[in-house]
Amino acid sequence: MQKRSSFNTGQFGVVGRKTLFLLLLLFAIPADDCSAQTPPPPVDQHAFERVSPTVVKRLATRFSLGAFAGRFEETRLGAVRDAVGEGTIQHQGDAGDSIYWLCYRRAQHRLWVVSNGEMGGPDHRVTEIIEELTEKDAGASADCAIIPDKFAPVVFDGKLHLGMSRREVITALGPPSKSEAARMVYSHAGKLAGGFDETAWLILRFREGKLASMRGSKTTTN
């Protein structure tokens, strides 16, 4: 009986040491590595109801973050992350619903740089960008990396940026495909060389007469 009791005590000691090791390992993992960043806001399908692609000129072909210049469907998420020096590429969904993204914050700005899992390819090329101006300081949320001020402003096609008035947007882009009190939609569909089809759109939201949210996307199919 004594020998048996000694064996059980030793076994408990081994289990106890393993449990303690696992607990120490768990608490050693930084909290940021355990929590996923906020995913991009879902697309408002209502914005596309009965919207015809009326815009002849190409949309969402290029973007810039301060001095960093990129192109939709060409620039990789990894290139954006390396240029900014901050951020972690996140993933969500499967097959056609799969997306990869980078999330950034600066003062009242929230920015998502997104790659569709299918259309962005294995190297995760940028297919969509969303920037929002929140009503409170986005710094209160620590789930997205802080982007340095030198990567502002975010600009689409060398002309569109937050803070513009409706008149300035129309002057820069022309008449929208759909216009409502607080929202405008620009939609484009065209043919490219080699028989490829290009689809691009912009969803713009205004608050107190100023552009407070812009979402641009472009995809090319054959």
JSON list of C-alpha atoms in Angstrom, two decimals:
[
{"chain": "A", "resi": 1, "resn": "MET", "atom": "CA", "xyz": [0.00, 0.00, 0.00]},
{"chain": "A", "resi": 2, "resn": "GLN", "atom": "CA", "xyz": [2.83, 2.36, 0.83]},
{"chain": "A", "resi": 3, "resn": "LYS", "atom": "CA", "xyz": [4.57, 1.76, -2.49]},
{"chain": "A", "resi": 4, "resn": "ARG", "atom": "CA", "xyz": [1.31, 2.34, -4.39]},
{"chain": "A", "resi": 5, "resn": "SER", "atom": "CA", "xyz": [0.71, 5.60, -2.53]},
{"chain": "A", "resi": 6, "resn": "SER", "atom": "CA", "xyz": [4.23, 6.80, -3.37]},
{"chain": "A", "resi": 7, "resn": "PHE", "atom": "CA", "xyz": [3.62, 6.16, -7.10]},
{"chain": "A", "resi": 8, "resn": "ASN", "atom": "CA", "xyz": [0.41, 8.20, -7.13]},
{"chain": "A", "resi": 9, "resn": "THR", "atom": "CA", "xyz": [2.10, 11.12, -5.41]},
{"chain": "A", "resi": 10, "resn": "GLY", "atom": "CA", "xyz": [4.86, 11.16, -8.01]},
{"chain": "A", "resi": 11, "resn": "GLN", "atom": "CA", "xyz": [2.33, 10.99, -10.85]},
{"chain": "A", "resi": 12, "resn": "PHE", "atom": "CA", "xyz": [0.41, 13.92, -9.37]},
{"chain": "A", "resi": 13, "resn": "GLY", "atom": "CA", "xyz": [3.64, 15.89, -9.19]},
{"chain": "A", "resi": 14, "resn": "VAL", "atom": "CA", "xyz": [4.30, 15.37, -12.91]},
{"chain": "A", "resi": 15, "resn": "VAL", "atom": "CA", "xyz": [0.74, 16.37, -13.81]},
{"chain": "A", "resi": 16, "resn": "GLY", "atom": "CA", "xyz": [0.94, 19.38, -11.54]},
{"chain": "A", "resi": 17, "resn": "ARG", "atom": "CA", "xyz": [4.17, 20.57, -13.11]},
{"chain": "A", "resi": 18, "resn": "LYS", "atom": "CA", "xyz": [2.69, 20.18, -16.62]},
{"chain": "A", "resi": 19, "resn": "THR", "atom": "CA", "xyz": [-0.41, 22.13, -15.63]},
{"chain": "A", "resi": 20, "resn": "LEU", "atom": "CA", "xyz": [1.68, 24.91, -14.11]},
{"chain": "A", "resi": 21, "resn": "PHE", "atom": "CA", "xyz": [3.82, 25.07, -17.27]},
{"chain": "A", "resi": 22, "resn": "LEU", "atom": "CA", "xyz": [0.75, 25.37, -19.51]},
{"chain": "A", "resi": 23, "resn": "LEU", "atom": "CA", "xyz": [-0.71, 28.12, -17.32]},
{"chain": "A", "resi": 24, "resn": "LEU", "atom": "CA", "xyz": [2.54, 30.06, -17.40]},
{"chain": "A", "resi": 25, "resn": "LEU", "atom": "CA", "xyz": [2.71, 29.64, -21.18]},
{"chain": "A", "resi": 26, "resn": "LEU", "atom": "CA", "xyz": [-0.87, 30.88, -21.58]},
{"chain": "A", "resi": 27, "resn": "PHE", "atom": "CA", "xyz": [-0.26, 34.02, -19.53]},
{"chain": "A", "resi": 28, "resn": "ALA", "atom": "CA", "xyz": [2.98, 34.64, -21.40]},
{"chain": "A", "resi": 29, "resn": "ILE", "atom": "CA", "xyz": [1.11, 35.03, -24.73]},
{"chain": "A", "resi": 30, "resn": "PRO", "atom": "CA", "xyz": [0.45, 38.73, -25.42]},
{"chain": "A", "resi": 31, "resn": "ALA", "atom": "CA", "xyz": [-3.21, 39.69, -25.34]},
{"chain": "A", "resi": 32, "resn": "ASP", "atom": "CA", "xyz": [-2.99, 41.19, -28.84]},
{"chain": "A", "resi": 33, "resn": "ASP", "atom": "CA", "xyz": [-2.13, 37.76, -30.25]},
{"chain": "A", "resi": 34, "resn": "CYS", "atom": "CA", "xyz": [-5.26, 36.21, -28.71]},
{"chain": "A", "resi": 35, "resn": "SER", "atom": "CA", "xyz": [-7.79, 38.65, -30.09]},
{"chain": "A", "resi": 36, "resn": "ALA", "atom": "CA", "xyz": [-8.69, 39.18, -33.72]},
{"chain": "A", "resi": 37, "resn": "GLN", "atom": "CA", "xyz": [-8.99, 42.64, -35.19]},
{"chain": "A", "resi": 38, "resn": "THR", "atom": "CA", "xyz": [-12.40, 44.07, -36.01]},
{"chain": "A", "resi": 39, "resn": "PRO", "atom": "CA", "xyz": [-13.38, 42.80, -39.48]},
{"chain": "A", "resi": 40, "resn": "PRO", "atom": "CA", "xyz": [-14.43, 45.24, -42.21]},
{"chain": "A", "resi": 41, "resn": "PRO", "atom": "CA", "xyz": [-18.04, 46.43, -41.94]},
{"chain": "A", "resi": 42, "resn": "PRO", "atom": "CA", "xyz": [-20.37, 44.36, -44.16]},
{"chain": "A", "resi": 43, "resn": "VAL", "atom": "CA", "xyz": [-21.43, 45.77, -47.50]},
{"chain": "A", "resi": 44, "resn": "ASP", "atom": "CA", "xyz": [-24.78, 47.53, -47.39]},
{"chain": "A", "resi": 45, "resn": "GLN", "atom": "CA", "xyz": [-26.64, 45.63, -50.09]},
{"chain": "A", "resi": 46, "resn": "HIS", "atom": "CA", "xyz": [-29.40, 48.26, -50.00]},
{"chain": "A", "resi": 47, "resn": "ALA", "atom": "CA", "xyz": [-26.91, 50.71, -51.48]},
{"chain": "A", "resi": 48, "resn": "PHE", "atom": "CA", "xyz": [-26.84, 48.65, -54.68]},
{"chain": "A", "resi": 49, "resn": "GLU", "atom": "CA", "xyz": [-30.57, 48.21, -55.15]},
{"chain": "A", "resi": 50, "resn": "ARG", "atom": "CA", "xyz": [-31.54, 49.25, -58.68]},
{"chain": "A", "resi": 51, "resn": "VAL", "atom": "CA", "xyz": [-28.14, 50.84, -59.32]},
{"chain": "A", "resi": 52, "resn": "SER", "atom": "CA", "xyz": [-26.99, 50.70, -62.93]},
{"chain": "A", "resi": 53, "resn": "PRO", "atom": "CA", "xyz": [-23.29, 51.06, -63.81]},
{"chain": "A", "resi": 54, "resn": "THR", "atom": "CA", "xyz": [-23.66, 54.56, -65.25]},
{"chain": "A", "resi": 55, "resn": "VAL", "atom": "CA", "xyz": [-20.08, 55.75, -64.74]},
{"chain": "A", "resi": 56, "resn": "VAL", "atom": "CA", "xyz": [-18.08, 55.45, -67.95]},
{"chain": "A", "resi": 57, "resn": "LYS", "atom": "CA", "xyz": [-14.74, 56.47, -66.48]},
{"chain": "A", "resi": 58, "resn": "ARG", "atom": "CA", "xyz": [-12.83, 53.78, -64.56]},
{"chain": "A", "resi": 59, "resn": "LEU", "atom": "CA", "xyz": [-13.14, 53.86, -60.77]},
{"chain": "A", "resi": 60, "resn": "ALA", "atom": "CA", "xyz": [-11.01, 52.60, -57.90]},
{"chain": "A", "resi": 61, "resn": "THR", "atom": "CA", "xyz": [-7.93, 52.01, -60.00]},
{"chain": "A", "resi": 62, "resn": "ARG", "atom": "CA", "xyz": [-5.40, 53.40, -57.54]},
{"chain": "A", "resi": 63, "resn": "PHE", "atom": "CA", "xyz": [-5.07, 54.58, -53.96]},
{"chain": "A", "resi": 64, "resn": "SER", "atom": "CA", "xyz": [-2.57, 56.33, -51.75]},
{"chain": "A", "resi": 65, "resn": "LEU", "atom": "CA", "xyz": [-1.84, 56.38, -48.04]},
{"chain": "A", "resi": 66, "resn": "GLY", "atom": "CA", "xyz": [0.10, 59.58, -47.68]},
{"chain": "A", "resi": 67, "resn": "ALA", "atom": "CA", "xyz": [3.16, 59.15, -49.91]},
{"chain": "A", "resi": 68, "resn": "PHE", "atom": "CA", "xyz": [2.59, 55.40, -50.33]},
{"chain": "A", "resi": 69, "resn": "ALA", "atom": "CA", "xyz": [1.01, 54.70, -53.73]},
{"chain": "A", "resi": 70, "resn": "GLY", "atom": "CA", "xyz": [-0.81, 51.50, -54.56]},
{"chain": "A", "resi": 71, "resn": "ARG", "atom": "CA", "xyz": [-3.15, 50.03, -57.15]},
{"chain": "A", "resi": 72, "resn": "PHE", "atom": "CA", "xyz": [-6.28, 47.98, -56.67]},
{"chain": "A", "resi": 73, "resn": "GLU", "atom": "CA", "xyz": [-5.81, 44.33, -57.72]},
{"chain": "A", "resi": 74, "resn": "GLU", "atom": "CA", "xyz": [-2.05, 44.82, -57.98]},
{"chain": "A", "resi": 75, "resn": "THR", "atom": "CA", "xyz": [-0.66, 45.92, -54.59]},
{"chain": "A", "resi": 76, "resn": "ARG", "atom": "CA", "xyz": [-0.32, 43.13, -52.02]},
{"chain": "A", "resi": 77, "resn": "LEU", "atom": "CA", "xyz": [-1.54, 43.42, -48.44]},
{"chain": "A", "resi": 78, "resn": "GLY", "atom": "CA", "xyz": [1.98, 42.45, -47.41]},
{"chain": "A", "resi": 79, "resn": "ALA", "atom": "CA", "xyz": [3.38, 45.46, -49.26]},
{"chain": "A", "resi": 80, "resn": "VAL", "atom": "CA", "xyz": [1.02, 47.79, -47.39]},
{"chain": "A", "resi": 81, "resn": "ARG", "atom": "CA", "xyz": [1.94, 46.22, -44.06]},
{"chain": "A", "resi": 82, "resn": "ASP", "atom": "CA", "xyz": [5.66, 46.47, -44.80]},
{"chain": "A", "resi": 83, "resn": "ALA", "atom": "CA", "xyz": [5.37, 50.11, -45.84]},
{"chain": "A", "resi": 84, "resn": "VAL", "atom": "CA", "xyz": [3.37, 51.11, -42.75]},
{"chain": "A", "resi": 85, "resn": "GLY", "atom": "CA", "xyz": [5.52, 48.97, -40.48]},
{"chain": "A", "resi": 86, "resn": "GLU", "atom": "CA", "xyz": [2.49, 47.98, -38.42]},
{"chain": "A", "resi": 87, "resn": "GLY", "atom": "CA", "xyz": [-0.49, 45.65, -38.67]},
{"chain": "A", "resi": 88, "resn": "THR", "atom": "CA", "xyz": [-1.33, 41.97, -38.85]},
{"chain": "A", "resi": 89, "resn": "ILE", "atom": "CA", "xyz": [-3.08, 40.35, -41.81]},
{"chain": "A", "resi": 90, "resn": "GLN", "atom": "CA", "xyz": [-6.31, 38.78, -40.59]},
{"chain": "A", "resi": 91, "resn": "HIS", "atom": "CA", "xyz": [-8.53, 36.17, -42.27]},
{"chain": "A", "resi": 92, "resn": "GLN", "atom": "CA", "xyz": [-12.21, 35.28, -42.13]},
{"chain": "A", "resi": 93, "resn": "GLY", "atom": "CA", "xyz": [-14.58, 33.03, -44.11]},
{"chain": "A", "resi": 94, "resn": "ASP", "atom": "CA", "xyz": [-14.21, 30.29, -46.71]},
{"chain": "A", "resi": 95, "resn": "ALA", "atom": "CA", "xyz": [-14.21, 30.02, -50.50]},
{"chain": "A", "resi": 96, "resn": "GLY", "atom": "CA", "xyz": [-15.94, 32.97, -52.19]},
{"chain": "A", "resi": 97, "resn": "ASP", "atom": "CA", "xyz": [-16.76, 34.57, -48.81]},
{"chain": "A", "resi": 98, "resn": "SER", "atom": "CA", "xyz": [-13.16, 34.50, -47.67]},
{"chain": "A", "resi": 99, "resn": "ILE", "atom": "CA", "xyz": [-11.42, 37.82, -47.00]},
{"chain": "A", "resi": 100, "resn": "TYR", "atom": "CA", "xyz": [-8.04, 38.95, -45.72]},
{"chain": "A", "resi": 101, "resn": "TRP", "atom": "CA", "xyz": [-7.51, 42.40, -44.27]},
{"chain": "A", "resi": 102, "resn": "LEU", "atom": "CA", "xyz": [-5.40, 44.93, -42.44]},
{"chain": "A", "resi": 103, "resn": "CYS", "atom": "CA", "xyz": [-7.06, 47.23, -39.91]},
{"chain": "A", "resi": 104, "resn": "TYR", "atom": "CA", "xyz": [-5.66, 50.58, -38.81]},
{"chain": "A", "resi": 105, "resn": "ARG", "atom": "CA", "xyz": [-6.76, 53.49, -36.62]},
{"chain": "A", "resi": 106, "resn": "ARG", "atom": "CA", "xyz": [-5.72, 57.12, -36.27]},
{"chain": "A", "resi": 107, "resn": "ALA", "atom": "CA", "xyz": [-7.60, 59.66, -34.15]},
{"chain": "A", "resi": 108, "resn": "GLN", "atom": "CA", "xyz": [-11.21, 59.39, -35.42]},
{"chain": "A", "resi": 109, "resn": "HIS", "atom": "CA", "xyz": [-10.27, 57.44, -38.53]},
{"chain": "A", "resi": 110, "resn": "ARG", "atom": "CA", "xyz": [-10.71, 53.68, -39.03]},
{"chain": "A", "resi": 111, "resn": "LEU", "atom": "CA", "xyz": [-9.17, 52.08, -42.12]},
{"chain": "A", "resi": 112, "resn": "TRP", "atom": "CA", "xyz": [-9.50, 48.60, -43.59]},
{"chain": "A", "resi": 113, "resn": "VAL", "atom": "CA", "xyz": [-7.38, 47.40, -46.52]},
{"chain": "A", "resi": 114, "resn": "VAL", "atom": "CA", "xyz": [-9.01, 44.24, -47.84]},
{"chain": "A", "resi": 115, "resn": "SER", "atom": "CA", "xyz": [-8.27, 41.39, -50.22]},
{"chain": "A", "resi": 116, "resn": "ASN", "atom": "CA", "xyz": [-11.04, 39.08, -51.41]},
{"chain": "A", "resi": 117, "resn": "GLY", "atom": "CA", "xyz": [-9.88, 35.52, -50.79]},
{"chain": "A", "resi": 118, "resn": "GLU", "atom": "CA", "xyz": [-10.76, 34.45, -54.34]},
{"chain": "A", "resi": 119, "resn": "MET", "atom": "CA", "xyz": [-10.29, 37.58, -56.45]},
{"chain": "A", "resi": 120, "resn": "GLY", "atom": "CA", "xyz": [-7.22, 38.78, -54.56]},
{"chain": "A", "resi": 121, "resn": "GLY", "atom": "CA", "xyz": [-5.29, 35.61, -55.38]},
{"chain": "A", "resi": 122, "resn": "PRO", "atom": "CA", "xyz": [-2.80, 33.72, -53.22]},
{"chain": "A", "resi": 123, "resn": "ASP", "atom": "CA", "xyz": [-0.66, 36.82, -52.71]},
{"chain": "A", "resi": 124, "resn": "HIS", "atom": "CA", "xyz": [-3.67, 38.75, -51.33]},
{"chain": "A", "resi": 125, "resn": "ARG", "atom": "CA", "xyz": [-3.84, 41.70, -53.68]},
{"chain": "A", "resi": 126, "resn": "VAL", "atom": "CA", "xyz": [-5.92, 44.67, -52.50]},
{"chain": "A", "resi": 127, "resn": "THR", "atom": "CA", "xyz": [-9.47, 44.55, -53.88]},
{"chain": "A", "resi": 128, "resn": "GLU", "atom": "CA", "xyz": [-11.24, 46.91, -51.47]},
{"chain": "A", "resi": 129, "resn": "ILE", "atom": "CA", "xyz": [-10.52, 49.78, -49.10]},
{"chain": "A", "resi": 130, "resn": "ILE", "atom": "CA", "xyz": [-12.83, 51.27, -46.48]},
{"chain": "A", "resi": 131, "resn": "GLU", "atom": "CA", "xyz": [-12.18, 54.39, -44.44]},
{"chain": "A", "resi": 132, "resn": "GLU", "atom": "CA", "xyz": [-14.59, 55.79, -41.88]},
{"chain": "A", "resi": 133, "resn": "LEU", "atom": "CA", "xyz": [-14.58, 58.92, -39.78]},
{"chain": "A", "resi": 134, "resn": "THR", "atom": "CA", "xyz": [-16.10, 57.94, -36.44]},
{"chain": "A", "resi": 135, "resn": "GLU", "atom": "CA", "xyz": [-17.96, 60.31, -34.15]},
{"chain": "A", "resi": 136, "resn": "LYS", "atom": "CA", "xyz": [-15.58, 59.49, -31.30]},
{"chain": "A", "resi": 137, "resn": "ASP", "atom": "CA", "xyz": [-11.83, 58.92, -31.14]},
{"chain": "A", "resi": 138, "resn": "ALA", "atom": "CA", "xyz": [-11.02, 55.54, -32.72]},
{"chain": "A", "resi": 139, "resn": "GLY", "atom": "CA", "xyz": [-8.05, 55.34, -30.39]},
{"chain": "A", "resi": 140, "resn": "ALA", "atom": "CA", "xyz": [-10.42, 54.12, -27.69]},
{"chain": "A", "resi": 141, "resn": "SER", "atom": "CA", "xyz": [-10.45, 50.77, -29.51]},
{"chain": "A", "resi": 142, "resn": "ALA", "atom": "CA", "xyz": [-7.13, 48.96, -29.34]},
{"chain": "A", "resi": 143, "resn": "ASP", "atom": "CA", "xyz": [-7.94, 46.06, -31.68]},
{"chain": "A", "resi": 144, "resn": "CYS", "atom": "CA", "xyz": [-6.37, 47.70, -34.75]},
{"chain": "A", "resi": 145, "resn": "ALA", "atom": "CA", "xyz": [-2.84, 48.95, -35.21]},
{"chain": "A", "resi": 146, "resn": "ILE", "atom": "CA", "xyz": [-2.13, 52.68, -35.06]},
{"chain": "A", "resi": 147, "resn": "ILE", "atom": "CA", "xyz": [-1.13, 54.03, -38.47]},
{"chain": "A", "resi": 148, "resn": "PRO", "atom": "CA", "xyz": [1.47, 56.83, -38.43]},
{"chain": "A", "resi": 149, "resn": "ASP", "atom": "CA", "xyz": [0.26, 60.29, -39.49]},
{"chain": "A", "resi": 150, "resn": "LYS", "atom": "CA", "xyz": [2.55, 60.27, -42.53]},
{"chain": "A", "resi": 151, "resn": "PHE", "atom": "CA", "xyz": [0.26, 57.68, -44.13]},
{"chain": "A", "resi": 152, "resn": "ALA", "atom": "CA", "xyz": [-2.62, 60.15, -44.26]},
{"chain": "A", "resi": 153, "resn": "PRO", "atom": "CA", "xyz": [-4.71, 61.13, -46.04]},
{"chain": "A", "resi": 154, "resn": "VAL", "atom": "CA", "xyz": [-6.20, 58.07, -47.74]},
{"chain": "A", "resi": 155, "resn": "VAL", "atom": "CA", "xyz": [-7.03, 59.05, -51.33]},
{"chain": "A", "resi": 156, "resn": "PHE", "atom": "CA", "xyz": [-8.81, 57.15, -54.11]},
{"chain": "A", "resi": 157, "resn": "ASP", "atom": "CA", "xyz": [-7.82, 57.81, -57.72]},
{"chain": "A", "resi": 158, "resn": "GLY", "atom": "CA", "xyz": [-5.81, 60.88, -56.75]},
{"chain": "A", "resi": 159, "resn": "LYS", "atom": "CA", "xyz": [-8.88, 62.95, -55.89]},
{"chain": "A", "resi": 160, "resn": "LEU", "atom": "CA", "xyz": [-11.35, 61.40, -53.42]},
{"chain": "A", "resi": 161, "resn": "HIS", "atom": "CA", "xyz": [-10.78, 61.74, -49.66]},
{"chain": "A", "resi": 162, "resn": "LEU", "atom": "CA", "xyz": [-12.78, 62.16, -46.47]},
{"chain": "A", "resi": 163, "resn": "GLY", "atom": "CA", "xyz": [-13.95, 65.66, -45.59]},
{"chain": "A", "resi": 164, "resn": "MET", "atom": "CA", "xyz": [-15.00, 66.62, -49.12]},
{"chain": "A", "resi": 165, "resn": "SER", "atom": "CA", "xyz": [-18.41, 68.21, -49.67]},
{"chain": "A", "resi": 166, "resn": "ARG", "atom": "CA", "xyz": [-20.99, 66.66, -52.00]},
{"chain": "A", "resi": 167, "resn": "ARG", "atom": "CA", "xyz": [-20.32, 69.40, -54.54]},
{"chain": "A", "resi": 168, "resn": "GLU", "atom": "CA", "xyz": [-16.57, 68.70, -54.44]},
{"chain": "A", "resi": 169, "resn": "VAL", "atom": "CA", "xyz": [-17.18, 64.96, -54.93]},
{"chain": "A", "resi": 170, "resn": "ILE", "atom": "CA", "xyz": [-19.43, 65.57, -57.95]},
{"chain": "A", "resi": 171, "resn": "THR", "atom": "CA", "xyz": [-16.91, 68.00, -59.40]},
{"chain": "A", "resi": 172, "resn": "ALA", "atom": "CA", "xyz": [-14.18, 65.38, -59.05]},
{"chain": "A", "resi": 173, "resn": "LEU", "atom": "CA", "xyz": [-16.12, 62.28, -60.14]},
{"chain": "A", "resi": 174, "resn": "GLY", "atom": "CA", "xyz": [-19.13, 63.53, -62.08]},
{"chain": "A", "resi": 175, "resn": "PRO", "atom": "CA", "xyz": [-22.76, 62.60, -61.43]},
{"chain": "A", "resi": 176, "resn": "PRO", "atom": "CA", "xyz": [-23.26, 59.52, -59.22]},
{"chain": "A", "resi": 177, "resn": "SER", "atom": "CA", "xyz": [-25.13, 56.38, -60.29]},
{"chain": "A", "resi": 178, "resn": "LYS", "atom": "CA", "xyz": [-27.40, 56.78, -57.26]},
{"chain": "A", "resi": 179, "resn": "SER", "atom": "CA", "xyz": [-27.85, 59.68, -54.87]},
{"chain": "A", "resi": 180, "resn": "GLU", "atom": "CA", "xyz": [-29.69, 59.89, -51.55]},
{"chain": "A", "resi": 181, "resn": "ALA", "atom": "CA", "xyz": [-29.69, 62.39, -48.71]},
{"chain": "A", "resi": 182, "resn": "ALA", "atom": "CA", "xyz": [-26.69, 60.91, -46.90]},
{"chain": "A", "resi": 183, "resn": "ARG", "atom": "CA", "xyz": [-25.23, 58.54, -49.49]},
{"chain": "A", "resi": 184, "resn": "MET", "atom": "CA", "xyz": [-23.99, 58.38, -53.06]},
{"chain": "A", "resi": 185, "resn": "VAL", "atom": "CA", "xyz": [-23.04, 55.35, -55.13]},
{"chain": "A", "resi": 186, "resn": "TYR", "atom": "CA", "xyz": [-20.77, 55.33, -58.16]},
{"chain": "A", "resi": 187, "resn": "SER", "atom": "CA", "xyz": [-20.86, 52.16, -60.27]},
{"chain": "A", "resi": 188, "resn": "HIS", "atom": "CA", "xyz": [-18.76, 51.24, -63.30]},
{"chain": "A", "resi": 189, "resn": "ALA", "atom": "CA", "xyz": [-18.63, 48.21, -65.59]},
{"chain": "A", "resi": 190, "resn": "GLY", "atom": "CA", "xyz": [-16.35, 47.98, -68.58]},
{"chain": "A", "resi": 191, "resn": "LYS", "atom": "CA", "xyz": [-14.31, 45.82, -70.88]},
{"chain": "A", "resi": 192, "resn": "LEU", "atom": "CA", "xyz": [-10.54, 45.54, -70.74]},
{"chain": "A", "resi": 193, "resn": "ALA", "atom": "CA", "xyz": [-7.99, 44.20, -73.20]},
{"chain": "A", "resi": 194, "resn": "GLY", "atom": "CA", "xyz": [-8.10, 40.44, -73.61]},
{"chain": "A", "resi": 195, "resn": "GLY", "atom": "CA", "xyz": [-11.86, 40.25, -73.08]},
{"chain": "A", "resi": 196, "resn": "PHE", "atom": "CA", "xyz": [-11.74, 40.82, -69.33]},
{"chain": "A", "resi": 197, "resn": "ASP", "atom": "CA", "xyz": [-14.68, 42.42, -67.51]},
{"chain": "A", "resi": 198, "resn": "GLU", "atom": "CA", "xyz": [-14.00, 45.10, -64.92]},
{"chain": "A", "resi": 199, "resn": "THR", "atom": "CA", "xyz": [-16.44, 46.05, -62.18]},
{"chain": "A", "resi": 200, "resn": "ALA", "atom": "CA", "xyz": [-15.79, 48.89, -59.76]},
{"chain": "A", "resi": 201, "resn": "TRP", "atom": "CA", "xyz": [-17.86, 50.91, -57.33]},
{"chain": "A", "resi": 202, "resn": "LEU", "atom": "CA", "xyz": [-17.70, 53.54, -54.63]},
{"chain": "A", "resi": 203, "resn": "ILE", "atom": "CA", "xyz": [-20.12, 53.84, -51.70]},
{"chain": "A", "resi": 204, "resn": "LEU", "atom": "CA", "xyz": [-19.88, 57.28, -50.13]},
{"chain": "A", "resi": 205, "resn": "ARG", "atom": "CA", "xyz": [-21.63, 58.42, -46.95]},
{"chain": "A", "resi": 206, "resn": "PHE", "atom": "CA", "xyz": [-21.98, 61.99, -45.76]},
{"chain": "A", "resi": 207, "resn": "ARG", "atom": "CA", "xyz": [-22.46, 63.46, -42.32]},
{"chain": "A", "resi": 208, "resn": "GLU", "atom": "CA", "xyz": [-23.25, 67.14, -41.83]},
{"chain": "A", "resi": 209, "resn": "GLY", "atom": "CA", "xyz": [-22.54, 67.73, -45.50]},
{"chain": "A", "resi": 210, "resn": "LYS", "atom": "CA", "xyz": [-19.04, 66.22, -45.46]},
{"chain": "A", "resi": 211, "resn": "LEU", "atom": "CA", "xyz": [-17.77, 62.87, -46.72]},
{"chain": "A", "resi": 212, "resn": "ALA", "atom": "CA", "xyz": [-17.47, 60.72, -43.58]},
{"chain": "A", "resi": 213, "resn": "SER", "atom": "CA", "xyz": [-17.12, 57.24, -45.09]},
{"chain": "A", "resi": 214, "resn": "MET", "atom": "CA", "xyz": [-15.82, 55.93, -48.37]},
{"chain": "A", "resi": 215, "resn": "ARG", "atom": "CA", "xyz": [-15.66, 52.38, -49.64]},
{"chain": "A", "resi": 216, "resn": "GLY", "atom": "CA", "xyz": [-14.06, 51.49, -52.95]},
{"chain": "A", "resi": 217, "resn": "SER", "atom": "CA", "xyz": [-13.75, 48.10, -54.66]},
{"chain": "A", "resi": 218, "resn": "LYS", "atom": "CA", "xyz": [-12.58, 46.74, -58.01]},
{"chain": "A", "resi": 219, "resn": "THR", "atom": "CA", "xyz": [-12.63, 43.24, -59.48]},
{"chain": "A", "resi": 220, "resn": "THR", "atom": "CA", "xyz": [-11.62, 41.88, -62.86]},
{"chain": "A", "resi": 221, "resn": "THR", "atom": "CA", "xyz": [-13.06, 38.66, -64.31]},
{"chain": "A", "resi": 222, "resn": "ASN", "atom": "CA", "xyz": [-12.95, 36.83, -67.63]}
]
